[in-house]
mmCIF file of C-alpha atoms in Angstrom:
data_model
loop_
_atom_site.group_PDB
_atom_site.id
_atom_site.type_symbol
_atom_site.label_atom_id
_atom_site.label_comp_id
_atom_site.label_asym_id
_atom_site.label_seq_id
_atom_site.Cartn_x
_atom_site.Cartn_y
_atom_site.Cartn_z
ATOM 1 C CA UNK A 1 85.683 108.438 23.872
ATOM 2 C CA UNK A 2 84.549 108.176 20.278
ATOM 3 C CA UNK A 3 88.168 107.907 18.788
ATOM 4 C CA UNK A 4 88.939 105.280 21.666
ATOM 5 C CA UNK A 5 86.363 103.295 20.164
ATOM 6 C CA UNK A 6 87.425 104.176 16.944
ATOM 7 C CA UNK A 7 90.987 103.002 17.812
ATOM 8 C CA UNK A 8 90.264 100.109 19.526
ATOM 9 C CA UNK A 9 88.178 98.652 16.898
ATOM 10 C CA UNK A 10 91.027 99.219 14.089
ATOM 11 C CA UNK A 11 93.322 97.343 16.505
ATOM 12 C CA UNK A 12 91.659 94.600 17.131
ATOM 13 C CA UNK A 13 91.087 94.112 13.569
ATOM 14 C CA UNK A 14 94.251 94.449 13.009
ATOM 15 C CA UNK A 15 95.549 91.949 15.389
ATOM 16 C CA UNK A 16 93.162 89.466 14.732
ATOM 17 C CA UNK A 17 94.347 89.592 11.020
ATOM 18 C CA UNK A 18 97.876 89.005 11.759
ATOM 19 C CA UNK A 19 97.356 86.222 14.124
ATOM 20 C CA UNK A 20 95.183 84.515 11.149
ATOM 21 C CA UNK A 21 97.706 85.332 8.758
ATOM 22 C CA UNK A 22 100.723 83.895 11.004
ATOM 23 C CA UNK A 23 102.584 87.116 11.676
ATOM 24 C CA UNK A 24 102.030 86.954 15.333
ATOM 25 C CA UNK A 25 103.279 84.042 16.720
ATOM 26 C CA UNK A 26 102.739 84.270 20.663
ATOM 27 C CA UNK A 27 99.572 84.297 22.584
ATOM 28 C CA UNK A 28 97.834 88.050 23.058
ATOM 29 C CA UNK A 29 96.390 88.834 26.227
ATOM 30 C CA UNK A 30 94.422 91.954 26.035
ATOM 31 C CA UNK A 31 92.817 93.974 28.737
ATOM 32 C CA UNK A 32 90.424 96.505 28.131
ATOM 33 C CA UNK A 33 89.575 98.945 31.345
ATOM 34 C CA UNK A 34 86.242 100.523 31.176
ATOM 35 C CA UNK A 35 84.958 97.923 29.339
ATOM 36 C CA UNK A 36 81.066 99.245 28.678
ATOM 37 C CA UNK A 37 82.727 101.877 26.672
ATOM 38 C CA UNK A 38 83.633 98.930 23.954
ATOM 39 C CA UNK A 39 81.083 96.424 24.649
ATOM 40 C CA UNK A 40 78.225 97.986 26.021
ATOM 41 C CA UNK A 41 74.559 96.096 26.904
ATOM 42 C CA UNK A 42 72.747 99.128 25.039
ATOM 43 C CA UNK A 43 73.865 100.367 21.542
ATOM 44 C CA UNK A 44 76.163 99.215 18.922
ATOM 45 C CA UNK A 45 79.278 100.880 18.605
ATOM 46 C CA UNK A 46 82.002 99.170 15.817
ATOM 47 C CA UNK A 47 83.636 98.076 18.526
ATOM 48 C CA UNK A 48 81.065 95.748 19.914
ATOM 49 C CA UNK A 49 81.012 93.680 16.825
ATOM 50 C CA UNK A 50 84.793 93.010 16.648
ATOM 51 C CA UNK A 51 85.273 92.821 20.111
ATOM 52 C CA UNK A 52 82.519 90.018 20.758
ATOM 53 C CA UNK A 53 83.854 88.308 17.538
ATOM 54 C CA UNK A 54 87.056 88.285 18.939
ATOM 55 C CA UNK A 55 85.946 86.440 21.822
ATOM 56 C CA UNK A 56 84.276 83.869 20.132
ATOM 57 C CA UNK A 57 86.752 83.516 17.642
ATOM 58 C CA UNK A 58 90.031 84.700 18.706
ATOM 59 C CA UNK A 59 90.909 81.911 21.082
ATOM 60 C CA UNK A 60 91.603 79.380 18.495
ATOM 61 C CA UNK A 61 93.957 81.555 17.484
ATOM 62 C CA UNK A 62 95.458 82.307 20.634
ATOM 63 C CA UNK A 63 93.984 86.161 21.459
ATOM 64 C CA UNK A 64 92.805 86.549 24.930
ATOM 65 C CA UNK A 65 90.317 89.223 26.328
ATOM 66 C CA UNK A 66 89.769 90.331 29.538
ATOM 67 C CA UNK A 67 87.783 93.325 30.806
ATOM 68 C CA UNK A 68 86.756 95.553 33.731
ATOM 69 C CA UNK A 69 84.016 97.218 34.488
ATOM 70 C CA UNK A 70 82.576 98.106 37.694
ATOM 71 C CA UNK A 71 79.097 98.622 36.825
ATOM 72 C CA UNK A 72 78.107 94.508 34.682
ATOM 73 C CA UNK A 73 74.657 95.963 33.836
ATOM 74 C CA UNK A 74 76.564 97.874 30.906
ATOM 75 C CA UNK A 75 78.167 95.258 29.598
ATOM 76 C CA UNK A 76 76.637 93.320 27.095
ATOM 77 C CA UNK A 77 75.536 89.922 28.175
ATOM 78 C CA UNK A 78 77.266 88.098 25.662
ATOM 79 C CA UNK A 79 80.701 88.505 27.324
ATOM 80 C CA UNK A 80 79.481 86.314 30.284
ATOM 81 C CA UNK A 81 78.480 83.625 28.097
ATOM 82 C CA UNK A 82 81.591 82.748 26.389
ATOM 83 C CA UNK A 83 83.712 83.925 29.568
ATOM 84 C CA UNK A 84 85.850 81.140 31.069
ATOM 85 C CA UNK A 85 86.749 83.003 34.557
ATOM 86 C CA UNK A 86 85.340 85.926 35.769
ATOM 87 C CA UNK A 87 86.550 88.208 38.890
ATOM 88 C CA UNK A 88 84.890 89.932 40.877
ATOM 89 C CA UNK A 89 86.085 92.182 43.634
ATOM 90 C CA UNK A 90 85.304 93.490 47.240
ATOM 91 C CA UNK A 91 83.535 96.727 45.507
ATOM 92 C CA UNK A 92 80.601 94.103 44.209
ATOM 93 C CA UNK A 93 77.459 94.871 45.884
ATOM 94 C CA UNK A 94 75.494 91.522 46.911
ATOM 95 C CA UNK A 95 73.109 92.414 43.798
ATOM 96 C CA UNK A 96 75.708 92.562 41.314
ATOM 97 C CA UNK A 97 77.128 88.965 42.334
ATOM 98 C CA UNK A 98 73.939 87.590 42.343
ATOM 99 C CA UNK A 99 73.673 89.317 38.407
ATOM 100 C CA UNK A 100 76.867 87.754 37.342
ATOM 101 C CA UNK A 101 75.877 84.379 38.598
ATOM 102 C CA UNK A 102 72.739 84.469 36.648
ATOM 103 C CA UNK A 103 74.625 85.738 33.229
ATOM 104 C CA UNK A 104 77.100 82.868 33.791
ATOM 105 C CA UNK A 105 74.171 80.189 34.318
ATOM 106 C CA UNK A 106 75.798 79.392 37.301
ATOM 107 C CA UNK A 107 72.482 80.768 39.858
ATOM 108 C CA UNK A 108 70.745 77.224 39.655
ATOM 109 C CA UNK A 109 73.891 75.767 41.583
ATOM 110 C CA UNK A 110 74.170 78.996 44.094
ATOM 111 C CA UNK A 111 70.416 79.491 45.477
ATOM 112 C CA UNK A 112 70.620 77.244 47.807
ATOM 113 C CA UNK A 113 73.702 78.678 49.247
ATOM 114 C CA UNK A 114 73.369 82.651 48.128
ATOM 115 C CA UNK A 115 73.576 83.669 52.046
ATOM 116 C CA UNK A 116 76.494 81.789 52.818
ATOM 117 C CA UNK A 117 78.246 83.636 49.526
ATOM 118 C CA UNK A 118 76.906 86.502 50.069
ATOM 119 C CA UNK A 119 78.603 86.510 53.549
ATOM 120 C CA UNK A 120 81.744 85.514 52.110
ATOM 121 C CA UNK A 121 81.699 87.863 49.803
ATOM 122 C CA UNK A 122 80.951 90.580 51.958
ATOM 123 C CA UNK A 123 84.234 90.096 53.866
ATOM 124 C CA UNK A 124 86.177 90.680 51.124
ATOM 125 C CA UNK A 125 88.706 93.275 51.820
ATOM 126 C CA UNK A 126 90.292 95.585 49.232
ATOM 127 C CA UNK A 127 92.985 93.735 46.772
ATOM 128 C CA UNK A 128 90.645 90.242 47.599
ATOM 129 C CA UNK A 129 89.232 88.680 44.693
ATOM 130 C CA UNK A 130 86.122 86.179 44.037
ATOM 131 C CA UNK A 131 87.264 83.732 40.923
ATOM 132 C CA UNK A 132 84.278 81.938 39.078
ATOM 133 C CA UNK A 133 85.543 79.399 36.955
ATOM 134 C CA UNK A 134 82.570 79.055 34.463
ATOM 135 C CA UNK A 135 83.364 75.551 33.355
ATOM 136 C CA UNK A 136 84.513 73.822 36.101
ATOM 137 C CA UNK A 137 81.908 75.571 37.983
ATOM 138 C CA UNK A 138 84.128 76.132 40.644
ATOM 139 C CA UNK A 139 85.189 79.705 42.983
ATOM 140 C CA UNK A 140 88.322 80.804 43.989
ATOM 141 C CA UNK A 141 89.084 83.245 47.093
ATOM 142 C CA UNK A 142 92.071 85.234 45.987
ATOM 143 C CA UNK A 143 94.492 87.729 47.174
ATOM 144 C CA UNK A 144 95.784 89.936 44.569
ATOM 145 C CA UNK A 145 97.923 93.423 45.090
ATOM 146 C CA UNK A 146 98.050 95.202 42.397
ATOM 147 C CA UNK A 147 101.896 96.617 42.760
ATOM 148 C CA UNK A 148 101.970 97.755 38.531
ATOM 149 C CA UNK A 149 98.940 99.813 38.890
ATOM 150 C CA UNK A 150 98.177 103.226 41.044
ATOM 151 C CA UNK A 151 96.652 101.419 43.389
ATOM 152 C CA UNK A 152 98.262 101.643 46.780
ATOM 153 C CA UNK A 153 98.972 98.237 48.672
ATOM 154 C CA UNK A 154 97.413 97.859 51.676
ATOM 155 C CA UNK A 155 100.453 98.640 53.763
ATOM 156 C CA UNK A 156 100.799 102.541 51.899
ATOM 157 C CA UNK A 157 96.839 102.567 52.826
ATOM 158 C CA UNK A 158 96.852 101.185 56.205
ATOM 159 C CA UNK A 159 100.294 104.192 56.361
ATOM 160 C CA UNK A 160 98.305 107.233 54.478
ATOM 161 C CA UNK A 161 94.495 106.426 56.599
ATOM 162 C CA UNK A 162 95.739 105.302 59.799
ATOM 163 C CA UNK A 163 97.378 108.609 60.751
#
């Protein structure tokens, strides 16, 4: 885990220097799995610096970050607060959505209505996504398979569980 870290923190560096000095041209979207490893709410790995620097700085220059994590109590709080969209899928326990509203300052709109989201939410089925824009202080009910990961589609599940 340590040389992950390590590693991740050199290459971020790295990137971010090239884009400055013009020797990237195109936009970077990275995507960092197991994101409290990098950026996590207690502790301050190397990582955590660049990487939260890179997301306040790194759009100008056209870097992207996005991140998963399945637990958001271990990520630091910071990433919610300069977050445009965040996801959140059908393995989100009514407590954690409620969380992530809060850390995007979006609760004050969704009191009122936390029962009829947390309904909604609820029904999500696997590959179904919640989409918060942050800004526009909008949601999104999404469908996404993931075909380039190992996860199966719900046909090979529905084929493998049904038996």
């Amino acid at each position: 885990e340590s040389s992950d870290v390590c590693s991740s923190d050199l290459i971020l560096r790295k990137l971010y220097k090239f884009k400055r000095e013009g020797k990237l041209k195109k936009k970077l979207w990275i995507f960092m799995d197991e994101a409290h490893d990098f950026i996590p709410n207690r502790g301050n790995p190397s990582s955590k610096k660049v990487t939260l620097f890179i997301i306040d700085k790194g759009r100008m220059l056209g870097i992207y970050l996005g991140f998963c994590c399945q637990d958001i109590k271990r990520i630091d709080e910071n990433v919610f607060k300069q977050s445009r969209y965040i996801f959140m899928g059908s393995t989100l326990t009514p407590d954690n959505f409620k969380e992530i509203m809060k850390q995007c300052q979006l609760w004050d709109r969704m009191d009122s209505i936390y029962g009829t989201y947390t309904d909604k939410f609820m029904g999500l089925k696997r590959f179904q996504w919640c989409c918060i824009d942050r800004l526009a202080k909008k949601d999104y009910w999404l469908k996404i398979p993931a075909p380039m990961s190992c996860h199966m589609t719900e046909d090979m599940y529905q084929r493998r569980y049904s038996q």
